[in-house]
Amino acid sequence: MRMWAGVTASVIGGAAVATLLGTSLSLAASSPPQLRASVHGVAQTSSGTLPHAYLTIATYPDSLAGEHGANGGAHPDWVSYGPSTNLEVPAHALVTMTIDQYDTGGTIDNSYFAGVHGTLGGTETVNGKTITGISADDVGHTFTLHMFPADQPGVFISVPLPAVSASAPSLANGYPKPNVVTFSFITAGPGRYVWNCEYPCGSQYAGFGGPMSTQGYMAGTLTVG
Ligand SMILES: [Cu+2]
């Protein structure tokens, strides 16, 4: 009887562990709500006349304004992108992205990522001014889009998002006045890509752990389709 009881207990214990694991895995694997670019008119480009799609996201010094809800979810103090990190843009279109950057920053280890790479014209605009890069000492975050090693059109785009100065005025939402960054790129056929931040704004691993390696914070997906 004792053995049976022991077996029963361990099976129940195992089932409980499996249930908990299953729950946390399914939560981690569930995709955030998809944010789709909206198309307004057409644009004349070197690839011809294309639909012009627009997408606006933001970077925050915490996770109170994005997909984790107003209480910030599991890590309210983690830096985040919002309102979603699950992005979708149309294929064969000109995409113009706007990123409202609400966070402070500092010096980026790898100054390559203080430059603009892979955008239309090799530029971004910061608060309306067109530039090809920013000071490596003045980086808040980056938006860096990579290709998957799969049979689909390749892409690499990286734009630096300048840090907000510590003396920037506060807005009604409690965040400082953001730096507004825009850039454009032309999409090819359907594909699925990942993006992340290359400024070490996270925890552990020299700043590349925690929010830096977690979708919903400083990493996400971009579907072209
Ligand atoms: Cu970052």
Short mmCIF file of N, CA and C in Angstrom, two decimals, residues 37 52-58 81 87 89 94-100 125 143 145 157 159 180-185 195 222:
data_model
loop_
_atom_site.label_atom_id
_atom_site.label_comp_id
_atom_site.label_asym_id
_atom_site.label_seq_id
_atom_site.Cartn_x
_atom_site.Cartn_y
_atom_site.Cartn_z
N ALA A 37 0.18 46.96 -40.86
CA ALA A 37 0.35 48.28 -41.49
C ALA A 37 -0.91 48.63 -42.27
N HIS A 52 1.34 52.18 -50.62
CA HIS A 52 2.16 52.78 -49.56
C HIS A 52 1.54 52.42 -48.21
N ALA A 53 2.28 51.62 -47.45
CA ALA A 53 1.78 51.15 -46.16
C ALA A 53 2.48 51.88 -45.02
N TYR A 54 1.74 52.14 -43.96
CA TYR A 54 2.28 52.88 -42.81
C TYR A 54 2.08 52.06 -41.54
N LEU A 55 3.10 52.11 -40.68
CA LEU A 55 3.05 51.37 -39.43
C LEU A 55 3.72 52.21 -38.36
N THR A 56 3.07 52.39 -37.23
CA THR A 56 3.65 53.18 -36.13
C THR A 56 3.76 52.33 -34.88
N ILE A 57 4.98 52.28 -34.32
CA ILE A 57 5.20 51.60 -33.04
C ILE A 57 6.00 52.53 -32.14
N ALA A 58 6.35 52.07 -30.95
CA ALA A 58 7.06 52.93 -30.00
C ALA A 58 7.99 52.08 -29.14
N TYR A 81 8.97 47.35 -26.68
CA TYR A 81 8.33 47.92 -27.86
C TYR A 81 6.82 47.76 -27.69
N LEU A 87 4.32 42.19 -36.00
CA LEU A 87 4.01 43.18 -37.04
C LEU A 87 3.72 42.48 -38.36
N VAL A 89 3.21 43.55 -42.61
CA VAL A 89 3.22 44.55 -43.69
C VAL A 89 2.91 43.85 -45.00
N LEU A 94 5.67 49.81 -50.59
CA LEU A 94 6.56 50.71 -49.87
C LEU A 94 6.02 50.81 -48.45
N VAL A 95 6.87 50.49 -47.47
CA VAL A 95 6.45 50.54 -46.07
C VAL A 95 7.17 51.70 -45.40
N THR A 96 6.42 52.59 -44.78
CA THR A 96 7.02 53.66 -43.98
C THR A 96 6.69 53.39 -42.52
N MET A 97 7.75 53.18 -41.75
CA MET A 97 7.56 52.93 -40.31
C MET A 97 7.90 54.17 -39.52
N THR A 98 7.11 54.42 -38.49
CA THR A 98 7.41 55.48 -37.53
C THR A 98 7.61 54.83 -36.17
N ILE A 99 8.68 55.21 -35.49
CA ILE A 99 8.91 54.70 -34.13
C ILE A 99 9.06 55.89 -33.19
N ASP A 100 8.14 56.00 -32.24
CA ASP A 100 8.23 57.03 -31.20
C ASP A 100 9.09 56.47 -30.08
N THR A 125 14.67 59.53 -40.75
CA THR A 125 14.48 60.90 -40.27
C THR A 125 14.28 60.85 -38.77
N PHE A 143 16.11 49.31 -34.12
CA PHE A 143 15.15 48.39 -34.74
C PHE A 143 15.94 47.67 -35.83
N LEU A 145 16.13 44.36 -38.31
CA LEU A 145 15.30 43.31 -38.93
C LEU A 145 16.21 42.35 -39.69
N ILE A 157 17.71 45.26 -42.28
CA ILE A 157 17.45 46.68 -42.06
C ILE A 157 17.80 46.97 -40.61
N VAL A 159 18.03 50.44 -37.96
CA VAL A 159 17.98 51.89 -37.73
C VAL A 159 18.21 52.17 -36.25
N VAL A 180 11.05 61.13 -32.66
CA VAL A 180 10.22 60.48 -33.66
C VAL A 180 11.09 60.08 -34.85
N VAL A 181 11.20 58.78 -35.07
CA VAL A 181 12.07 58.22 -36.12
C VAL A 181 11.19 57.63 -37.22
N THR A 182 11.48 58.00 -38.47
CA THR A 182 10.77 57.35 -39.59
C THR A 182 11.79 56.82 -40.59
N PHE A 183 11.40 55.75 -41.27
CA PHE A 183 12.23 55.18 -42.33
C PHE A 183 11.33 54.35 -43.23
N SER A 184 11.81 54.08 -44.43
CA SER A 184 11.00 53.33 -45.39
C SER A 184 11.80 52.20 -46.01
N PHE A 185 11.07 51.19 -46.46
CA PHE A 185 11.70 50.10 -47.19
C PHE A 185 10.67 49.49 -48.12
N TRP A 195 12.97 40.55 -35.69
CA TRP A 195 13.67 41.80 -35.43
C TRP A 195 13.97 41.90 -33.95
N LEU A 222 8.12 40.09 -37.92
CA LEU A 222 7.52 40.90 -38.97
C LEU A 222 7.15 39.95 -40.10
#
